[in-house]
């Protein structure tokens, strides 16, 4: 991919790097003789006589992460014409979609669901991310869409299987390549009426193997009132149908998490608009869509909820999406596979499986 222009918004580092000698924070300055600093522990508490430096672990982790970089794999699902490629380009402020990576723009809609992926390395503020975009052309575009989710489910499980086989190798790689799908953005058509049976079936069947984030595509085709009514109707239908989408209530770690995630769940599905074109509005260049009645500003929360989706997906929950994928979805698959096979035999360096005998 050609040089990528990093977003203008610079992420704040977790902790400023130490540029001089280690200086204890004010709260940890050694106390006079006769008094003590106390830290609570599981055994009831322990006494600190001065600064140790435990808090520098965060800075150590930050440096290692910046050196190694990380993977993030995102899947987009929805029938053609809903703006999937445009939304991804808008999210990452670069040409990351499949249609910007050599696929012809006039390609015909496939007769069956296909899985196509493209990877890019994005760097921002010294942090490298290998972003893989997985597209599913053909989904929902046929006269008969029965079981059209099966190729997608198969792909997701194949990535789990690849990771599992690497894990059971006797000689494992220092860093196992991670192609597991961390997030699936499901595009709901802006009908204004109700969900299709296909929408419900897809999300219900795949919600236990991937983090599904539903969005209402091309939200500028509805009025604000229509949009709110449609969002409420969709939430109610998802709840009635037993569809679980990310972030699931059962995975909230504590009350603070629950409070934050409740606000997000009340907002979903996000009503979004994507655009990689800029327009002049009130003296400023903004991303937007030009319509007969004006400019729809993509990052203006009064116009759509793109900014909420971006902040949620990238700035607050990206790491959690990866952890839920590994600790919940992958572990569920791994336990099932090990139970089925009575345990996978380790694979030696020459590719043969070792016997337990």
Tab-separated table of C-alpha atoms in Angstrom:
chain	number	residue	atom	x	y	z
A	1	UNK	CA	0.000	0.000	0.000
A	2	UNK	CA	1.218	3.543	-0.657
A	3	UNK	CA	2.149	5.903	2.130
A	4	UNK	CA	-0.727	6.347	4.532
A	5	UNK	CA	-1.467	9.764	5.944
A	6	UNK	CA	-1.979	9.349	9.684
A	7	UNK	CA	-5.109	10.799	11.255
A	8	UNK	CA	-4.859	14.280	12.678
A	9	UNK	CA	-6.076	13.145	16.072
A	10	UNK	CA	-3.029	12.060	18.044
A	11	UNK	CA	-3.607	9.446	20.738
A	12	UNK	CA	-2.434	10.365	24.206
A	13	UNK	CA	0.319	8.103	25.521
A	14	UNK	CA	-0.657	6.076	28.555
A	15	UNK	CA	2.245	7.480	30.594
A	16	UNK	CA	4.874	10.022	29.463
A	17	UNK	CA	8.225	8.382	28.884
A	18	UNK	CA	10.899	8.986	31.531
A	19	UNK	CA	13.612	11.138	30.005
A	20	UNK	CA	15.691	11.559	33.125
A	21	UNK	CA	16.534	9.635	36.287
A	22	UNK	CA	13.742	7.748	37.992
A	23	UNK	CA	11.887	10.236	40.172
A	24	UNK	CA	9.270	8.965	42.606
A	25	UNK	CA	5.840	10.556	42.450
A	26	UNK	CA	4.933	12.913	45.275
A	27	UNK	CA	2.600	10.350	46.825
A	28	UNK	CA	5.429	7.818	47.066
A	29	UNK	CA	8.221	10.007	48.495
A	30	UNK	CA	9.797	8.158	51.457
A	31	UNK	CA	8.107	9.203	54.681
A	32	UNK	CA	9.905	10.313	57.834
A	33	UNK	CA	11.053	7.693	60.328
A	34	UNK	CA	8.218	6.657	62.560
A	35	UNK	CA	5.531	6.821	59.887
A	36	UNK	CA	4.790	4.403	57.075
A	37	UNK	CA	3.313	4.205	53.553
A	38	UNK	CA	0.747	1.441	53.406
A	39	UNK	CA	-0.423	-0.510	50.369
A	40	UNK	CA	-3.438	-2.797	50.568
A	41	UNK	CA	-2.977	-6.414	49.550
A	42	UNK	CA	-4.995	-9.605	49.553
A	43	UNK	CA	-3.466	-10.549	52.901
A	44	UNK	CA	-4.627	-7.330	54.509
A	45	UNK	CA	-1.897	-4.786	53.741
A	46	UNK	CA	1.860	-4.268	53.580
A	47	UNK	CA	4.149	-1.397	54.495
A	48	UNK	CA	6.235	0.514	51.944
A	49	UNK	CA	9.182	2.422	53.357
A	50	UNK	CA	9.833	4.278	50.126
A	51	UNK	CA	9.345	4.402	46.367
A	52	UNK	CA	9.776	1.061	44.560
A	53	UNK	CA	8.873	1.796	40.954
A	54	UNK	CA	6.076	-0.733	40.403
A	55	UNK	CA	4.139	1.868	38.441
A	56	UNK	CA	6.794	1.858	35.679
A	57	UNK	CA	5.468	-1.505	34.432
A	58	UNK	CA	2.905	0.430	32.374
A	59	UNK	CA	5.678	2.349	30.610
A	60	UNK	CA	7.624	-0.891	30.054
A	61	UNK	CA	4.554	-2.521	28.488
A	62	UNK	CA	3.958	0.542	26.317
A	63	UNK	CA	7.512	0.448	24.937
A	64	UNK	CA	7.301	-3.263	24.110
A	65	UNK	CA	3.942	-2.826	22.399
A	66	UNK	CA	5.257	0.073	20.331
A	67	UNK	CA	8.207	-2.021	19.180
A	68	UNK	CA	6.207	-5.145	18.369
A	69	UNK	CA	3.032	-3.524	17.063
A	70	UNK	CA	-0.230	-5.468	17.057
A	71	UNK	CA	-2.802	-7.106	14.788
A	72	UNK	CA	-6.413	-6.066	14.364
A	73	UNK	CA	-8.710	-8.003	12.040
A	74	UNK	CA	-12.070	-6.528	11.130
A	75	UNK	CA	-14.814	-8.134	9.037
A	76	UNK	CA	-17.602	-6.277	7.257
A	77	UNK	CA	-20.871	-8.007	6.342
A	78	UNK	CA	-23.895	-6.677	4.484
A	79	UNK	CA	-25.355	-6.706	1.018
A	80	UNK	CA	-23.810	-4.626	-1.746
A	81	UNK	CA	-24.397	-0.884	-1.950
A	82	UNK	CA	-24.471	-0.163	1.802
A	83	UNK	CA	-21.143	1.704	1.848
A	84	UNK	CA	-18.986	-0.888	3.620
A	85	UNK	CA	-15.756	0.063	1.830
A	86	UNK	CA	-16.365	3.787	2.267
A	87	UNK	CA	-17.045	3.442	5.990
A	88	UNK	CA	-13.799	1.526	6.555
A	89	UNK	CA	-11.805	4.134	4.648
A	90	UNK	CA	-13.465	6.811	6.794
A	91	UNK	CA	-12.768	4.943	10.030
A	92	UNK	CA	-9.047	4.595	9.371
A	93	UNK	CA	-8.667	7.795	7.317
A	94	UNK	CA	-6.861	5.899	4.576
A	95	UNK	CA	-7.626	3.664	1.612
A	96	UNK	CA	-7.801	0.339	3.473
A	97	UNK	CA	-10.833	-1.301	1.910
A	98	UNK	CA	-10.723	-4.220	-0.487
A	99	UNK	CA	-11.870	-2.024	-3.376
A	100	UNK	CA	-8.790	0.158	-2.908
A	101	UNK	CA	-6.383	-2.769	-3.098
A	102	UNK	CA	-6.522	-3.902	-6.694
A	103	UNK	CA	-10.025	-5.349	-7.037
A	104	UNK	CA	-11.919	-3.932	-10.025
A	105	UNK	CA	-14.698	-1.516	-9.144
A	106	UNK	CA	-16.993	-3.075	-11.721
A	107	UNK	CA	-16.602	-6.647	-10.482
A	108	UNK	CA	-19.799	-8.647	-10.746
A	109	UNK	CA	-21.710	-9.755	-7.658
A	110	UNK	CA	-20.669	-13.372	-7.023
A	111	UNK	CA	-23.293	-16.106	-7.104
A	112	UNK	CA	-22.173	-17.354	-3.691
A	113	UNK	CA	-20.660	-15.639	-0.660
A	114	UNK	CA	-16.916	-15.142	-1.071
A	115	UNK	CA	-14.348	-14.216	1.547
A	116	UNK	CA	-11.694	-11.713	0.511
A	117	UNK	CA	-9.148	-10.019	2.747
A	118	UNK	CA	-6.494	-7.369	2.409
A	119	UNK	CA	-3.887	-6.253	4.962
A	120	UNK	CA	-2.150	-2.936	5.585
A	121	UNK	CA	0.309	-1.642	8.168
A	122	UNK	CA	-0.855	1.633	9.694
A	123	UNK	CA	1.423	3.690	11.942
A	124	UNK	CA	0.339	6.504	14.221
A	125	UNK	CA	2.331	8.122	17.009
A	126	UNK	CA	5.008	5.434	16.758
A	127	UNK	CA	2.494	2.588	17.181
A	128	UNK	CA	2.214	0.081	14.313
A	129	UNK	CA	-0.981	-1.819	13.636
A	130	UNK	CA	-1.352	-4.545	11.041
A	131	UNK	CA	-4.940	-4.059	9.933
A	132	UNK	CA	-6.651	-6.846	8.013
A	133	UNK	CA	-9.998	-6.068	6.397
A	134	UNK	CA	-12.156	-9.100	5.593
A	135	UNK	CA	-14.949	-8.501	3.093
A	136	UNK	CA	-17.822	-10.834	2.202
A	137	UNK	CA	-19.042	-9.976	-1.319
A	138	UNK	CA	-22.210	-11.798	-2.312
A	139	UNK	CA	-23.773	-11.856	1.155
A	140	UNK	CA	-27.496	-11.131	0.996
A	141	UNK	CA	-27.419	-10.383	-2.741
A	142	UNK	CA	-29.061	-13.566	-4.028
A	143	UNK	CA	-32.714	-14.424	-4.614
A	144	UNK	CA	-32.264	-17.338	-2.218
A	145	UNK	CA	-30.054	-16.358	0.731
A	146	UNK	CA	-30.582	-19.533	2.758
A	147	UNK	CA	-27.502	-20.452	4.794
A	148	UNK	CA	-25.448	-17.649	3.225
A	149	UNK	CA	-23.755	-17.158	6.601
A	150	UNK	CA	-22.119	-20.621	6.445
A	151	UNK	CA	-19.028	-19.562	4.410
A	152	UNK	CA	-18.481	-16.714	6.889
A	153	UNK	CA	-18.822	-19.008	9.908
A	154	UNK	CA	-16.449	-21.471	8.249
A	155	UNK	CA	-13.855	-18.735	7.665
A	156	UNK	CA	-14.012	-17.572	11.294
A	157	UNK	CA	-13.524	-21.133	12.554
A	158	UNK	CA	-10.671	-21.734	10.120
A	159	UNK	CA	-8.773	-18.821	11.680
A	160	UNK	CA	-9.332	-20.317	15.147
A	161	UNK	CA	-8.035	-23.651	13.834
A	162	UNK	CA	-4.882	-22.070	12.379
A	163	UNK	CA	-4.130	-20.399	15.701
A	164	UNK	CA	-4.812	-23.618	17.633
A	165	UNK	CA	-2.453	-25.657	15.433
A	166	UNK	CA	0.298	-23.115	16.006
A	167	UNK	CA	-0.298	-23.311	19.757
A	168	UNK	CA	0.131	-27.099	19.934
A	169	UNK	CA	3.383	-27.099	17.960
A	170	UNK	CA	6.323	-28.422	19.986
A	171	UNK	CA	8.491	-25.653	18.541
A	172	UNK	CA	6.239	-22.645	18.634
A	173	UNK	CA	6.858	-19.288	17.046
A	174	UNK	CA	7.760	-16.514	19.449
A	175	UNK	CA	4.728	-14.651	18.186
A	176	UNK	CA	1.873	-16.644	16.660
A	177	UNK	CA	0.376	-14.874	13.620
A	178	UNK	CA	-3.127	-13.798	14.598
A	179	UNK	CA	-5.659	-13.919	11.762
A	180	UNK	CA	-8.665	-14.421	14.073
A	181	UNK	CA	-11.549	-12.027	13.388
A	182	UNK	CA	-11.687	-9.575	16.293
A	183	UNK	CA	-14.751	-7.686	15.162
A	184	UNK	CA	-17.583	-8.059	12.657
A	185	UNK	CA	-19.437	-4.899	11.634
A	186	UNK	CA	-22.875	-5.926	10.395
A	187	UNK	CA	-24.558	-3.412	8.075
A	188	UNK	CA	-28.337	-3.119	8.483
A	189	UNK	CA	-30.172	-1.618	5.479
A	190	UNK	CA	-31.884	1.714	6.349
A	191	UNK	CA	-35.384	0.472	5.533
A	192	UNK	CA	-37.013	2.279	8.450
A	193	UNK	CA	-39.317	-0.700	8.958
A	194	UNK	CA	-37.847	-3.758	10.665
A	195	UNK	CA	-34.995	-6.234	10.453
A	196	UNK	CA	-35.023	-8.874	7.762
A	197	UNK	CA	-35.027	-12.517	8.827
A	198	UNK	CA	-31.571	-12.757	7.235
A	199	UNK	CA	-30.254	-10.040	9.584
A	200	UNK	CA	-31.572	-11.820	12.656
A	201	UNK	CA	-30.371	-15.266	11.561
A	202	UNK	CA	-26.853	-14.087	10.760
A	203	UNK	CA	-26.314	-12.235	14.031
A	204	UNK	CA	-27.928	-14.964	16.108
A	205	UNK	CA	-25.825	-17.744	14.570
A	206	UNK	CA	-22.477	-15.952	14.621
A	207	UNK	CA	-22.706	-13.941	17.850
A	208	UNK	CA	-21.172	-16.838	19.800
A	209	UNK	CA	-18.047	-16.993	17.641
A	210	UNK	CA	-17.291	-13.352	16.816
A	211	UNK	CA	-17.865	-9.874	18.280
A	212	UNK	CA	-20.756	-8.464	16.260
A	213	UNK	CA	-21.298	-4.689	16.107
A	214	UNK	CA	-24.518	-3.784	14.246
A	215	UNK	CA	-24.716	-0.470	12.404
A	216	UNK	CA	-27.469	1.185	10.387
A	217	UNK	CA	-25.909	2.034	7.032
A	218	UNK	CA	-26.470	5.264	5.090
A	219	UNK	CA	-28.340	6.858	7.979
A	220	UNK	CA	-28.651	10.140	6.046
A	221	UNK	CA	-31.460	8.571	4.003
A	222	UNK	CA	-33.722	8.903	7.066
A	223	UNK	CA	-34.853	11.892	9.097
A	224	UNK	CA	-33.631	12.135	12.690
A	225	UNK	CA	-37.072	11.069	13.948
A	226	UNK	CA	-37.216	8.093	11.560
A	227	UNK	CA	-33.705	7.111	12.581
A	228	UNK	CA	-34.510	7.104	16.295
A	229	UNK	CA	-37.683	5.073	15.784
A	230	UNK	CA	-35.819	2.562	13.614
A	231	UNK	CA	-33.000	2.218	16.162
A	232	UNK	CA	-35.478	1.504	18.958
A	233	UNK	CA	-37.335	-1.014	16.793
A	234	UNK	CA	-34.088	-2.803	15.879
A	235	UNK	CA	-32.945	-2.980	19.521
A	236	UNK	CA	-36.293	-4.446	20.543
A	237	UNK	CA	-36.234	-7.015	17.721
A	238	UNK	CA	-32.683	-8.077	18.594
A	239	UNK	CA	-33.636	-8.489	22.250
A	240	UNK	CA	-36.818	-10.413	21.408
A	241	UNK	CA	-34.899	-12.706	19.045
A	242	UNK	CA	-32.206	-13.424	21.636
A	243	UNK	CA	-29.427	-11.884	19.550
A	244	UNK	CA	-26.340	-10.940	21.555
A	245	UNK	CA	-24.061	-8.246	20.181
A	246	UNK	CA	-20.853	-6.741	21.528
A	247	UNK	CA	-20.382	-5.586	24.268
A	248	UNK	CA	-22.303	-8.404	25.958
A	249	UNK	CA	-23.545	-7.727	29.487
A	250	UNK	CA	-22.096	-10.982	30.807
A	251	UNK	CA	-18.557	-9.825	29.941
A	252	UNK	CA	-18.658	-6.562	31.934
A	253	UNK	CA	-15.725	-6.766	34.356
A	254	UNK	CA	-17.019	-4.427	37.066
A	255	UNK	CA	-19.573	-1.714	37.819
A	256	UNK	CA	-17.513	0.928	36.006
A	257	UNK	CA	-17.427	-1.268	32.898
A	258	UNK	CA	-21.143	-1.942	33.212
A	259	UNK	CA	-21.922	1.766	33.474
A	260	UNK	CA	-19.811	2.641	30.425
A	261	UNK	CA	-21.090	-0.268	28.346
A	262	UNK	CA	-24.731	0.359	29.275
A	263	UNK	CA	-24.438	3.794	27.673
A	264	UNK	CA	-23.009	2.212	24.527
A	265	UNK	CA	-25.669	-0.504	24.407
A	266	UNK	CA	-28.384	2.153	24.688
A	267	UNK	CA	-26.923	3.910	21.626
A	268	UNK	CA	-26.558	0.838	19.409
A	269	UNK	CA	-27.004	0.115	16.611
A	270	UNK	CA	-24.952	3.118	15.523
A	271	UNK	CA	-26.563	5.070	12.673
A	272	UNK	CA	-23.605	5.922	10.453
A	273	UNK	CA	-22.600	7.751	7.299
A	274	UNK	CA	-19.256	7.240	5.594
A	275	UNK	CA	-17.361	9.506	3.210
A	276	UNK	CA	-13.750	9.990	2.166
A	277	UNK	CA	-14.473	13.349	0.483
A	278	UNK	CA	-13.840	16.727	2.074
A	279	UNK	CA	-15.959	19.867	1.784
A	280	UNK	CA	-15.635	23.434	3.037
A	281	UNK	CA	-18.102	24.141	5.864
A	282	UNK	CA	-17.922	27.386	7.865
A	283	UNK	CA	-14.292	27.867	6.881
A	284	UNK	CA	-13.242	24.333	7.834
A	285	UNK	CA	-12.508	21.247	5.767
A	286	UNK	CA	-14.753	18.390	6.890
A	287	UNK	CA	-15.488	14.845	5.740
A	288	UNK	CA	-18.999	14.756	4.391
A	289	UNK	CA	-21.616	13.772	1.830
A	290	UNK	CA	-23.089	16.421	-0.421
A	291	UNK	CA	-26.859	16.276	-0.798
A	292	UNK	CA	-29.491	18.490	-2.396
A	293	UNK	CA	-30.180	20.145	0.977
A	294	UNK	CA	-26.623	20.550	2.236
A	295	UNK	CA	-23.534	18.757	3.529
A	296	UNK	CA	-23.909	15.788	5.865
A	297	UNK	CA	-20.846	16.054	8.131
A	298	UNK	CA	-19.607	12.562	8.945
A	299	UNK	CA	-17.874	13.506	12.212
A	300	UNK	CA	-20.644	15.808	13.442
A	301	UNK	CA	-22.613	13.954	16.138
A	302	UNK	CA	-25.675	16.039	15.290
A	303	UNK	CA	-25.690	14.538	11.789
A	304	UNK	CA	-24.849	10.872	12.465
A	305	UNK	CA	-23.168	8.534	14.954
A	306	UNK	CA	-19.974	7.794	13.041
A	307	UNK	CA	-17.823	9.509	15.694
A	308	UNK	CA	-19.384	7.331	18.416
A	309	UNK	CA	-18.637	4.189	16.408
A	310	UNK	CA	-15.034	5.274	15.793
A	311	UNK	CA	-14.392	6.162	19.441
A	312	UNK	CA	-15.969	2.900	20.605
A	313	UNK	CA	-14.240	0.665	18.071
A	314	UNK	CA	-10.761	2.193	18.135
A	315	UNK	CA	-10.254	4.535	21.062
A	316	UNK	CA	-11.950	2.744	23.964
A	317	UNK	CA	-12.682	-0.934	23.136
A	318	UNK	CA	-10.096	-2.128	20.607
A	319	UNK	CA	-8.047	-4.003	23.211
A	320	UNK	CA	-11.182	-5.468	24.780
A	321	UNK	CA	-12.347	-6.726	21.375
A	322	UNK	CA	-9.053	-8.614	21.065
A	323	UNK	CA	-9.285	-9.986	24.609
A	324	UNK	CA	-12.892	-11.179	24.247
A	325	UNK	CA	-11.920	-12.868	20.975
A	326	UNK	CA	-9.035	-14.709	22.652
A	327	UNK	CA	-10.487	-15.411	26.093
A	328	UNK	CA	-14.095	-16.164	25.135
A	329	UNK	CA	-14.674	-17.016	21.458
A	330	UNK	CA	-11.346	-18.726	20.794
A	331	UNK	CA	-11.336	-20.562	24.140
A	332	UNK	CA	-14.845	-21.876	23.416
A	333	UNK	CA	-13.660	-23.200	20.047
A	334	UNK	CA	-10.450	-24.602	21.552
A	335	UNK	CA	-12.277	-26.477	24.338
A	336	UNK	CA	-14.737	-27.943	21.830
A	337	UNK	CA	-11.937	-29.140	19.525
A	338	UNK	CA	-9.933	-30.684	22.335
A	339	UNK	CA	-12.997	-32.491	23.653
A	340	UNK	CA	-13.841	-33.801	20.184
A	341	UNK	CA	-10.367	-35.179	19.519
A	342	UNK	CA	-9.428	-36.254	23.011
A	343	UNK	CA	-6.717	-33.609	22.876
A	344	UNK	CA	-4.725	-32.442	19.856
A	345	UNK	CA	-1.324	-34.109	19.614
A	346	UNK	CA	1.634	-31.710	19.556
A	347	UNK	CA	3.094	-31.135	16.086
A	348	UNK	CA	6.851	-31.539	15.767
A	349	UNK	CA	9.083	-29.250	13.745
A	350	UNK	CA	9.001	-31.636	10.742
A	351	UNK	CA	5.191	-31.379	10.600
A	352	UNK	CA	4.349	-34.827	12.049
A	353	UNK	CA	2.137	-35.294	15.077
A	354	UNK	CA	3.718	-36.748	18.195
A	355	UNK	CA	2.046	-39.739	19.812
A	356	UNK	CA	1.010	-39.645	23.437
A	357	UNK	CA	2.340	-43.217	23.814
